[in-house]
Amino acid sequence: MSGNGTTAGDDPLQTAVWRLRSRACWADAAALLVPASPAAALQRAALLVERCLYTEQGWEEAEDALRTAEALAHSDDERGAAACERGYLAYAATLLTVRDRADEARAALGRAAALIPPGSPGRALLDFRRGLLAENLARSPQAARAAYRRAHAGATAQSDALLMSFTWRHLAGLALRDGELAEARHGFTESLRIREELGYLVGTAPALVSLADAEVEPEASRLREEARRLFRLLGGVPTWLSRRLAPPAATA
């Protein structure tokens, strides 16, 4: 979920991985990575875990890749990053009602927090994911907001634009829940802007729908129609967005 889409020196491999990932081709992106080092194994696992959240498929492949990353991890940062992915996979399975793994998600992210100190490169992503658990599993918006703000500050400090797009969107979602429309529109607009600038196509439709929720007509309908177009273009990914994009029922 983290990453800017480019790397120092425009590494051709990482550029290819990003382009495939951003177009919902996670398996193809993962196939470019040989899990011979902790970093490559972790990145491959992260891609396949992300695919689970967006497609509700590929759980066994993600588990296998994650076990490889865990086996290759040696430093605290590497073990912490693998635990963060383990927690995220368990969270996705719980959120999408594949299997209740909430306890595993909490334990894994707690383990990651013990291994990744504040200020480390992986801490912002960990804080964001702990916010997701607080918001969607623990139903604690105050704890979620605090975690998202820590993640946003960390992502800003690291210039992690993609992660910033997620923190903007989730902070805006909490603002919308509280009736703070101006704050919600600002956050959703920033999230959408970043994703469009990065070319993060698979995340653009959800950002459009979120902004539509904070807008009035006719702008809201225009945004949702654009989201439907992108959703169809990507073959119905992310799958969970279909419920948000269902056309209104016809009236007699």
XYZ file of N, CA and C in Angstrom:
756
model
N 0.820 -1.196 0.000
C 0.000 0.000 0.000
C 0.858 1.251 0.000
N 2.106 1.106 0.427
C 2.991 2.248 0.448
C 3.751 2.327 -0.863
N 4.399 3.440 -1.096
C 5.239 3.580 -2.277
C 4.775 4.705 -3.175
N 5.712 5.278 -3.899
C 5.413 6.432 -4.736
C 5.230 6.093 -6.201
N 5.584 4.859 -6.585
C 5.462 4.501 -7.971
C 6.756 4.668 -8.742
N 7.705 5.406 -8.191
C 9.012 5.549 -8.812
C 10.062 5.347 -7.740
N 11.266 5.089 -8.161
C 12.354 4.898 -7.217
C 13.530 5.748 -7.647
N 14.473 5.916 -6.726
C 15.670 6.687 -7.051
C 16.339 6.085 -8.280
N 16.629 6.936 -9.286
C 17.243 6.441 -10.502
C 16.264 5.768 -11.448
N 14.958 5.796 -11.119
C 13.942 5.170 -11.967
C 14.315 3.733 -12.315
N 14.498 2.927 -11.296
C 14.828 1.507 -11.451
C 13.797 0.855 -12.382
N 14.240 0.276 -13.506
C 13.284 -0.290 -14.472
C 12.401 -1.388 -13.876
N 12.969 -2.216 -13.005
C 12.174 -3.275 -12.393
C 11.071 -2.689 -11.528
N 11.429 -1.733 -10.676
C 10.430 -1.147 -9.795
C 9.385 -0.348 -10.575
N 9.800 0.283 -11.651
C 8.846 1.002 -12.492
C 7.849 0.027 -13.116
N 8.345 -1.120 -13.582
C 7.457 -2.129 -14.171
C 6.506 -2.692 -13.120
N 7.039 -2.962 -11.918
C 6.198 -3.479 -10.832
C 5.100 -2.479 -10.506
N 5.463 -1.213 -10.416
C 4.470 -0.185 -10.083
C 3.379 -0.105 -11.150
N 3.772 -0.111 -12.401
C 2.777 0.022 -13.473
C 1.792 -1.134 -13.455
N 2.281 -2.335 -13.211
C 1.386 -3.481 -13.139
C 0.499 -3.408 -11.903
N 1.097 -3.091 -10.771
C 0.333 -2.986 -9.524
C -0.772 -1.948 -9.642
N -0.452 -0.795 -10.201
C -1.425 0.292 -10.262
C -2.575 -0.005 -11.217
N -2.398 -1.009 -12.064
C -3.446 -1.409 -13.004
C -4.095 -2.731 -12.612
N -3.966 -3.086 -11.345
C -4.617 -4.268 -10.769
C -4.031 -5.578 -11.275
N -2.764 -5.570 -11.711
C -2.103 -6.792 -12.184
C -1.087 -7.250 -11.146
N -1.580 -7.560 -9.926
C -0.677 -7.884 -8.834
C 0.106 -9.162 -9.075
N -0.528 -10.182 -9.627
C 0.170 -11.446 -9.864
C 1.302 -11.257 -10.864
N 1.050 -10.474 -11.915
C 2.093 -10.203 -12.901
C 3.238 -9.412 -12.275
N 2.901 -8.464 -11.429
C 3.937 -7.683 -10.747
C 4.759 -8.573 -9.831
N 4.094 -9.448 -9.087
C 4.799 -10.345 -8.166
C 5.715 -11.307 -8.922
N 5.298 -11.695 -10.140
C 6.100 -12.638 -10.926
C 7.432 -12.036 -11.364
N 7.538 -10.714 -11.359
C 8.792 -10.059 -11.731
C 9.818 -10.101 -10.600
N 9.361 -10.407 -9.390
C 10.229 -10.350 -8.218
C 10.686 -11.752 -7.816
N 11.978 -11.951 -7.733
C 12.540 -13.222 -7.269
C 12.759 -13.103 -5.762
N 12.074 -13.920 -4.946
C 12.166 -13.777 -3.479
C 13.459 -14.358 -2.915
N 14.591 -13.825 -3.394
C 15.892 -14.325 -2.952
C 16.503 -13.471 -1.850
N 15.890 -12.336 -1.564
C 16.371 -11.447 -0.506
C 15.182 -11.048 0.357
N 15.433 -10.601 1.591
C 14.314 -10.177 2.443
C 13.468 -9.082 1.802
N 14.109 -8.107 1.159
C 13.357 -6.992 0.569
C 12.470 -7.465 -0.574
N 13.009 -8.291 -1.459
C 12.222 -8.777 -2.597
C 11.092 -9.684 -2.134
N 11.377 -10.546 -1.169
C 10.339 -11.455 -0.660
C 9.222 -10.678 0.002
N 9.591 -9.635 0.750
C 8.572 -8.826 1.415
C 7.724 -8.058 0.407
N 8.372 -7.482 -0.605
C 7.618 -6.737 -1.606
C 6.672 -7.664 -2.362
N 7.147 -8.852 -2.680
C 6.286 -9.818 -3.377
C 5.091 -10.197 -2.507
N 5.331 -10.436 -1.229
C 4.236 -10.776 -0.328
C 3.247 -9.618 -0.222
N 3.759 -8.399 -0.125
C 2.884 -7.223 0.006
C 1.970 -7.077 -1.209
N 2.505 -7.345 -2.394
C 1.689 -7.273 -3.607
C 0.552 -8.286 -3.564
N 0.857 -9.504 -3.143
C -0.162 -10.554 -3.137
C -1.168 -10.368 -2.004
N -0.729 -9.776 -0.897
C -1.666 -9.436 0.173
C -2.612 -8.340 -0.303
N -2.070 -7.334 -0.983
C -2.913 -6.257 -1.507
C -3.936 -6.802 -2.497
N -3.520 -7.774 -3.321
C -4.464 -8.381 -4.261
C -5.648 -8.997 -3.527
N -5.399 -9.627 -2.387
C -6.496 -10.226 -1.614
C -7.527 -9.176 -1.225
N -7.050 -8.018 -0.766
C -7.965 -6.978 -0.310
C -8.792 -6.408 -1.458
N -8.193 -6.321 -2.638
C -8.886 -5.709 -3.767
C -9.742 -6.690 -4.561
N -9.367 -7.981 -4.551
C -10.069 -8.948 -5.402
C -10.787 -10.041 -4.618
N -10.500 -10.165 -3.311
C -11.049 -11.231 -2.471
C -10.631 -12.614 -2.982
N -9.478 -12.679 -3.640
C -8.949 -13.938 -4.172
C -7.444 -14.011 -3.901
N -6.890 -15.230 -4.053
C -5.448 -15.402 -3.952
C -4.917 -15.535 -2.535
N -5.758 -15.983 -1.609
C -5.362 -16.044 -0.209
C -4.211 -17.011 0.041
N -4.248 -18.183 -0.589
C -3.191 -19.175 -0.359
C -1.853 -18.699 -0.913
N -1.878 -18.072 -2.084
C -0.634 -17.545 -2.650
C -0.040 -16.474 -1.743
N -0.897 -15.639 -1.192
C -0.414 -14.596 -0.279
C 0.187 -15.215 0.975
N -0.457 -16.237 1.503
C 0.067 -16.917 2.692
C 1.441 -17.534 2.403
N 1.576 -18.178 1.254
C 2.857 -18.790 0.900
C 3.952 -17.741 0.774
N 3.637 -16.640 0.087
C 4.623 -15.571 -0.093
C 4.998 -14.951 1.247
N 4.032 -14.830 2.128
C 4.282 -14.246 3.441
C 5.167 -15.155 4.283
N 4.938 -16.455 4.206
C 5.800 -17.383 4.944
C 7.252 -17.299 4.456
N 7.418 -17.137 3.152
C 8.773 -16.980 2.607
C 9.418 -15.704 3.140
N 8.677 -14.611 3.144
C 9.206 -13.337 3.647
C 9.558 -13.442 5.127
N 8.725 -14.122 5.893
C 8.992 -14.292 7.321
C 10.250 -15.131 7.551
N 10.443 -16.151 6.716
C 11.610 -17.020 6.875
C 12.912 -16.308 6.530
N 12.838 -15.369 5.571
C 14.044 -14.656 5.140
C 14.368 -13.446 6.006
N 13.411 -12.973 6.793
C 13.627 -11.773 7.606
C 14.636 -12.050 8.713
N 15.586 -11.129 8.884
C 16.616 -11.301 9.915
C 16.657 -10.128 10.895
N 16.582 -8.904 10.393
C 16.657 -7.736 11.267
C 15.291 -7.459 11.888
N 15.281 -6.627 12.920
C 14.008 -6.252 13.541
C 13.096 -5.553 12.552
N 13.668 -4.670 11.726
C 12.847 -3.970 10.736
C 12.222 -4.947 9.751
N 12.990 -5.950 9.322
C 12.464 -6.932 8.374
C 11.397 -7.805 9.012
N 11.651 -8.230 10.240
C 10.641 -9.032 10.945
C 9.394 -8.205 11.229
N 9.605 -6.937 11.570
C 8.468 -6.062 11.828
C 7.647 -5.821 10.581
N 8.319 -5.627 9.439
C 7.598 -5.413 8.181
C 6.809 -6.655 7.787
N 7.387 -7.840 8.003
C 6.670 -9.080 7.697
C 5.464 -9.245 8.611
N 5.621 -8.884 9.886
C 4.497 -8.953 10.825
C 3.401 -7.970 10.437
N 3.801 -6.810 9.919
C 2.822 -5.816 9.465
C 1.997 -6.372 8.311
N 2.643 -7.067 7.379
C 1.908 -7.691 6.273
C 1.030 -8.837 6.776
N 1.531 -9.606 7.733
C 0.742 -10.688 8.327
C -0.538 -10.124 8.950
N -0.398 -9.034 9.684
C -1.562 -8.404 10.300
C -2.531 -7.854 9.277
N -1.997 -7.322 8.183
C -2.851 -6.745 7.145
C -3.634 -7.834 6.417
N -2.992 -8.977 6.179
C -3.698 -10.088 5.541
C -4.815 -10.609 6.435
N -4.534 -10.724 7.723
C -5.567 -11.181 8.666
C -6.698 -10.167 8.750
N -6.349 -8.889 8.718
C -7.372 -7.826 8.718
C -8.254 -7.940 7.482
N -7.635 -8.126 6.301
C -8.408 -8.229 5.063
C -9.364 -9.413 5.108
N -8.893 -10.557 5.604
C -9.748 -11.742 5.686
C -10.940 -11.499 6.595
N -10.707 -10.761 7.675
C -11.786 -10.452 8.623
C -12.756 -9.444 8.025
N -12.220 -8.368 7.439
C -13.052 -7.307 6.877
C -13.955 -7.835 5.771
N -13.426 -8.728 4.941
C -14.173 -9.253 3.802
C -14.955 -10.518 4.150
N -15.006 -10.817 5.451
C -15.768 -11.953 5.995
C -15.373 -13.281 5.359
N -14.098 -13.418 5.002
C -13.583 -14.700 4.548
C -13.411 -15.619 5.748
N -12.784 -15.079 6.797
C -12.615 -15.798 8.053
C -12.287 -14.789 9.131
N -12.800 -14.996 10.322
C -12.536 -14.072 11.424
C -11.116 -14.292 11.942
N -10.237 -13.367 11.599
C -8.846 -13.426 12.036
C -8.464 -12.145 12.773
N -9.456 -11.537 13.422
C -9.229 -10.257 14.091
C -8.157 -10.364 15.169
N -8.187 -11.439 15.956
C -7.182 -11.596 17.017
C -5.785 -11.721 16.422
N -5.686 -12.458 15.329
C -4.386 -12.605 14.669
C -3.903 -11.261 14.132
N -4.820 -10.478 13.570
C -4.449 -9.162 13.039
C -3.907 -8.265 14.140
N -4.612 -8.227 15.280
C -4.159 -7.390 16.401
C -2.802 -7.860 16.918
N -2.634 -9.170 17.063
C -1.378 -9.699 17.589
C -0.218 -9.401 16.645
N -0.434 -9.576 15.347
C 0.642 -9.349 14.380
C 1.035 -7.880 14.315
N 0.049 -6.995 14.312
C 0.383 -5.569 14.270
C 1.001 -5.107 15.587
N 0.594 -5.718 16.685
C 1.242 -5.427 17.957
C 2.694 -5.871 17.961
N 2.949 -7.038 17.368
C 4.325 -7.533 17.251
C 5.142 -6.601 16.363
N 4.542 -6.130 15.283
C 5.236 -5.202 14.401
C 5.585 -3.907 15.124
N 4.671 -3.428 15.961
C 4.910 -2.183 16.706
C 6.069 -2.332 17.679
N 6.251 -3.539 18.208
C 7.364 -3.779 19.134
C 8.695 -3.839 18.396
N 8.666 -4.148 17.099
C 9.894 -4.310 16.323
C 10.267 -3.063 15.522
N 9.268 -2.269 15.145
C 9.514 -1.079 14.316
C 9.365 0.160 15.190
N 10.445 0.824 15.559
C 10.343 1.978 16.448
C 9.766 3.196 15.738
N 9.184 4.134 16.486
C 8.718 5.387 15.879
C 9.854 6.069 15.137
N 9.533 6.598 13.970
C 10.545 7.254 13.165
C 11.178 6.362 12.119
N 11.011 5.043 12.248
C 11.545 4.126 11.238
C 10.712 4.221 9.959
N 11.311 3.891 8.817
C 10.584 4.020 7.545
C 9.255 3.269 7.497
N 9.169 2.113 8.147
C 7.944 1.335 8.072
C 6.884 1.703 9.094
N 7.183 2.657 9.964
C 6.252 2.955 11.050
C 4.969 3.635 10.563
N 5.072 4.501 9.572
C 3.882 5.208 9.096
C 2.848 4.231 8.543
N 3.312 3.262 7.743
C 2.389 2.261 7.201
C 1.779 1.435 8.322
N 2.580 1.087 9.314
C 2.067 0.331 10.457
C 1.011 1.135 11.204
N 1.283 2.414 11.445
C 0.299 3.261 12.132
C -1.005 3.327 11.346
N -0.901 3.429 10.017
C -2.106 3.467 9.200
C -2.921 2.189 9.354
N -2.250 1.063 9.322
C -2.970 -0.205 9.420
C -3.558 -0.416 10.811
N -2.891 0.085 11.816
C -3.484 0.018 13.155
C -4.728 0.909 13.218
N -4.723 1.990 12.464
C -5.918 2.821 12.369
C -7.064 2.096 11.702
N -6.756 1.319 10.664
C -7.798 0.538 9.998
C -8.456 -0.444 10.958
N -7.640 -1.105 11.765
C -8.188 -2.038 12.748
C -9.077 -1.311 13.744
N -8.600 -0.162 14.216
C -9.373 0.604 15.198
C -10.708 1.056 14.617
N -10.691 1.493 13.346
C -11.920 2.009 12.738
C -12.892 0.901 12.364
N -12.395 -0.142 11.703
C -13.284 -1.113 11.082
C -13.523 -2.396 11.868
N -12.627 -2.714 12.799
C -12.833 -3.914 13.607
C -13.177 -3.564 15.048
N -12.456 -2.609 15.634
C -12.735 -2.216 17.021
C -13.831 -1.168 17.122
N -14.199 -0.561 15.990
C -15.231 0.485 15.966
C -14.887 1.617 16.934
N -13.643 2.069 16.863
C -13.167 3.143 17.725
C -12.628 4.286 16.862
N -13.518 5.193 16.417
C -13.066 6.258 15.514
C -12.025 7.184 16.129
N -12.075 7.399 17.464
C -11.077 8.292 18.070
C -9.685 7.692 17.989
N -9.566 6.389 18.301
C -8.273 5.722 18.192
C -7.814 5.685 16.740
N -8.761 5.471 15.829
C -8.418 5.448 14.411
C -7.887 6.797 13.955
N -8.550 7.864 14.357
C -8.110 9.202 13.954
C -6.690 9.487 14.443
N -6.404 9.126 15.683
C -5.062 9.350 16.221
C -4.019 8.566 15.427
N -4.337 7.326 15.083
C -3.398 6.501 14.314
C -3.218 7.040 12.906
N -4.318 7.467 12.269
C -4.213 8.016 10.925
C -3.382 9.303 10.919
N -3.540 10.122 11.950
C -2.756 11.359 12.009
C -1.271 11.069 12.174
N -0.932 10.071 12.990
C 0.477 9.687 13.112
C 1.001 9.175 11.774
N 0.184 8.363 11.112
C 0.589 7.826 9.816
C 0.751 8.948 8.791
N -0.151 9.911 8.811
C -0.091 11.022 7.858
C 1.176 11.846 8.072
N 1.498 12.102 9.338
C 2.719 12.863 9.643
C 3.951 12.093 9.172
N 3.963 10.797 9.404
C 5.098 9.984 8.978
C 5.219 9.915 7.468
N 4.090 9.742 6.786
C 4.105 9.679 5.328
C 4.567 11.003 4.731
N 4.137 12.100 5.338
C 4.557 13.417 4.868
C 6.058 13.596 5.040
N 6.582 13.184 6.192
C 8.013 13.318 6.468
C 8.845 12.478 5.497
N 8.293 11.334 5.067
C 9.020 10.437 4.170
C 8.695 10.687 2.696
N 7.835 11.671 2.437
C 7.384 11.957 1.065
C 6.782 10.719 0.406
N 6.041 9.935 1.189
C 5.357 8.747 0.678
C 3.970 9.173 0.200
N 3.920 9.589 -1.058
C 2.695 10.181 -1.581
C 1.526 9.209 -1.586
N 1.772 7.951 -1.948
C 0.667 7.000 -2.013
C 0.057 6.775 -0.631
N 0.889 6.600 0.372
C 0.359 6.433 1.719
C -0.392 7.683 2.158
N 0.088 8.853 1.776
C -0.628 10.094 2.097
C -2.017 10.099 1.480
N -2.149 9.512 0.295
C -3.478 9.473 -0.331
C -4.437 8.630 0.500
N -3.913 7.594 1.144
C -4.759 6.757 2.002
C -5.089 7.461 3.316
N -4.104 8.125 3.904
C -4.385 8.802 5.176
C -5.338 9.972 4.966
N -5.155 10.725 3.874
C -6.104 11.800 3.564
C -7.526 11.237 3.458
N -7.660 10.124 2.737
C -8.998 9.568 2.474
C -9.661 9.080 3.753
N -8.897 8.416 4.617
C -9.509 7.862 5.825
C -9.765 8.930 6.877
N -8.914 9.930 6.971
C -9.205 11.058 7.858
C -10.445 11.806 7.364
N -10.567 11.943 6.051
C -11.746 12.598 5.483
C -13.003 11.787 5.754
N -12.890 10.460 5.703
C -14.047 9.620 5.992
C -14.550 9.813 7.412
N -13.629 9.953 8.365
C -14.026 10.211 9.752
C -14.642 11.589 9.872
N -14.101 12.559 9.137
C -14.665 13.910 9.169
C -16.090 13.906 8.609
N -16.303 13.165 7.534
C -17.642 13.073 6.947
C -18.616 12.449 7.936
N -18.171 11.430 8.642
C -19.010 10.782 9.646
C -19.432 11.779 10.727
N -18.542 12.721 11.029
C -18.832 13.729 12.054
C -19.563 14.940 11.497
N -19.888 14.924 10.210
C -20.610 16.034 9.611
C -19.752 17.214 9.220
N -18.423 17.031 9.206
C -17.502 18.112 8.823
C -17.286 18.056 7.313
N -18.239 18.623 6.556
C -18.234 18.466 5.101
C -17.039 19.136 4.436
N -16.696 20.330 4.870
C -15.582 21.045 4.235
C -14.273 20.282 4.435
N -14.050 19.792 5.645
C -12.841 19.018 5.935
C -12.833 17.722 5.136
N -13.994 17.082 5.039
C -14.093 15.832 4.289
C -13.798 16.064 2.813
N -14.384 17.094 2.229
C -14.149 17.375 0.805
C -12.668 17.642 0.538
N -12.053 18.404 1.446
C -10.631 18.717 1.258
C -9.793 17.437 1.272
N -10.019 16.574 2.247
C -9.245 15.338 2.341
C -9.480 14.417 1.161
N -10.731 14.246 0.768
C -11.036 13.381 -0.372
C -10.449 13.945 -1.674
N -10.487 15.273 -1.816
C -9.918 15.905 -3.014
C -8.413 15.691 -3.077
N -7.744 15.836 -1.938
C -6.297 15.616 -1.905
C -5.956 14.170 -2.233
N -6.728 13.242 -1.695
C -6.494 11.823 -1.968
C -6.629 11.529 -3.456
N -7.685 12.038 -4.063
C -7.921 11.818 -5.487
C -6.815 12.463 -6.323
N -6.432 13.677 -5.970
C -5.389 14.375 -6.722
C -4.088 13.573 -6.734
N -3.686 13.076 -5.567
C -2.438 12.318 -5.475
C -2.511 11.048 -6.325
N -3.618 10.345 -6.242
C -3.739 9.090 -6.995
C -3.726 9.329 -8.495
N -4.366 10.402 -8.929
C -4.337 10.714 -10.355
C -2.931 11.109 -10.790
N -2.226 11.873 -9.961
C -0.864 12.287 -10.307
C 0.082 11.092 -10.370
N -0.106 10.129 -9.465
C 0.749 8.943 -9.443
C 0.386 7.918 -10.512
N -0.815 8.046 -11.064
C -1.281 7.031 -11.992
C -1.732 5.764 -11.285
N -2.196 5.913 -10.040
C -2.646 4.756 -9.266
C -4.092 4.453 -9.651
N -4.227 3.815 -10.809
C -5.545 3.648 -11.423
C -6.488 2.825 -10.560
N -5.975 1.742 -9.947
C -6.836 0.851 -9.179
C -7.403 1.535 -7.936
N -6.765 2.591 -7.485
C -7.257 3.309 -6.316
C -8.040 4.562 -6.643
N -8.176 4.864 -7.930
C -8.839 6.109 -8.320
C -10.353 6.013 -8.194
N -10.946 4.885 -8.580
C -12.400 4.746 -8.467
C -12.876 4.866 -7.010
N -12.227 4.193 -6.039
C -12.637 4.391 -4.647
C -12.512 5.842 -4.197
N -11.476 6.533 -4.672
C -11.310 7.939 -4.294
C -12.424 8.799 -4.885
N -12.835 8.498 -6.107
C -13.937 9.232 -6.730
C -15.247 9.029 -5.968
N -15.503 7.786 -5.573
C -16.730 7.491 -4.833
C -16.729 8.187 -3.479
N -15.599 8.189 -2.805
C -15.511 8.856 -1.506
C -15.794 10.349 -1.642
N -15.199 10.980 -2.655
C -15.445 12.405 -2.861
C -16.911 12.649 -3.206
N -17.507 11.758 -3.994
C -18.922 11.907 -4.346
C -19.805 11.920 -3.106
N -19.430 11.137 -2.092
C -20.223 11.077 -0.861
C -20.262 12.414 -0.131
N -19.265 13.270 -0.395
C -19.198 14.565 0.288
C -19.665 15.711 -0.606
N -20.051 15.392 -1.847
C -20.462 16.431 -2.794
C -21.980 16.461 -2.954
N -22.454 17.517 -3.603
C -23.882 17.650 -3.903
C -24.082 17.399 -5.391
N -25.338 17.210 -5.779
C -25.639 17.000 -7.197
C -25.494 18.325 -7.970
N -25.133 18.278 -9.245
C -24.921 17.081 -10.068
C -23.492 16.515 -9.980
N -22.614 17.187 -9.211
C -21.220 16.767 -9.146
C -21.086 15.348 -8.597
N -21.903 14.998 -7.600
C -21.807 13.667 -7.009
C -22.075 12.585 -8.053
N -23.102 12.779 -8.869
C -23.417 11.780 -9.904
C -22.322 11.711 -10.960
N -21.734 12.840 -11.306
C -20.649 12.835 -12.292
C -19.453 12.030 -11.786
N -19.114 12.232 -10.514
C -17.991 11.505 -9.926
C -18.260 10.004 -9.879
N -19.486 9.622 -9.516
C -19.815 8.193 -9.441
C -19.801 7.549 -10.835
N -20.242 8.286 -11.836
C -20.221 7.732 -13.190
C -18.788 7.528 -13.673
N -17.903 8.456 -13.347
C -16.499 8.292 -13.690
C -15.910 7.084 -12.960
N -16.301 6.900 -11.698
C -15.846 5.731 -10.940
C -16.338 4.443 -11.582
N -17.592 4.412 -12.039
C -18.128 3.218 -12.707
C -17.323 2.893 -13.966
N -16.942 3.923 -14.707
C -16.171 3.705 -15.932
C -14.831 3.043 -15.608
N -14.143 3.555 -14.606
C -12.857 2.980 -14.214
C -13.028 1.570 -13.657
N -14.062 1.371 -12.877
C -14.352 0.069 -12.284
C -14.541 -0.978 -13.378
N -15.299 -0.636 -14.413
C -15.504 -1.557 -15.534
C -14.204 -1.771 -16.305
N -13.427 -0.715 -16.463
C -12.163 -0.798 -17.193
C -11.209 -1.797 -16.544
N -11.228 -1.868 -15.217
C -10.338 -2.756 -14.482
C -10.974 -4.120 -14.202
N -12.085 -4.398 -14.832
C -12.694 -5.716 -14.690
C -13.390 -5.947 -13.363
N -13.906 -4.875 -12.767
C -14.651 -5.028 -11.512
C -13.782 -5.082 -10.274
N -12.681 -4.338 -10.282
C -11.769 -4.270 -9.139
C -11.682 -2.812 -8.690
N -11.715 -2.579 -7.380
C -11.852 -3.526 -6.277
C -13.271 -4.085 -6.168
N -13.362 -5.359 -5.856
C -14.652 -6.046 -5.863
C -15.658 -5.409 -4.908
N -15.165 -4.953 -3.743
C -16.089 -4.421 -2.741
C -16.711 -3.086 -3.148
N -16.190 -2.481 -4.218
C -16.752 -1.209 -4.650
C -18.059 -1.402 -5.413
N -18.343 -2.619 -5.860
C -19.549 -2.863 -6.656
C -20.808 -2.468 -5.898
N -20.810 -2.702 -4.592
C -21.997 -2.356 -3.790
C -22.195 -0.847 -3.727
N -21.111 -0.100 -3.753
C -21.216 1.360 -3.705
C -21.608 1.957 -5.042
N -21.364 1.221 -6.111
C -21.597 1.751 -7.456
C -22.871 1.221 -8.097
N -23.622 0.412 -7.368
C -24.868 -0.124 -7.908
C -25.796 1.040 -8.256
N -26.381 1.025 -9.458
C -27.285 2.110 -9.835
C -28.507 2.144 -8.938
N -29.088 3.312 -8.710
C -30.279 3.374 -7.857
C -31.433 2.597 -8.463
N -32.238 2.020 -7.596
C -33.368 1.222 -8.063
C -34.365 2.096 -8.821
N -34.901 1.518 -9.894
C -35.890 2.250 -10.683
C -37.190 2.419 -9.905
N -37.860 3.514 -10.133
C -39.146 3.753 -9.466
C -40.257 3.791 -10.512
N -41.427 3.386 -10.099
C -42.558 3.336 -11.026
C -43.054 4.734 -11.340
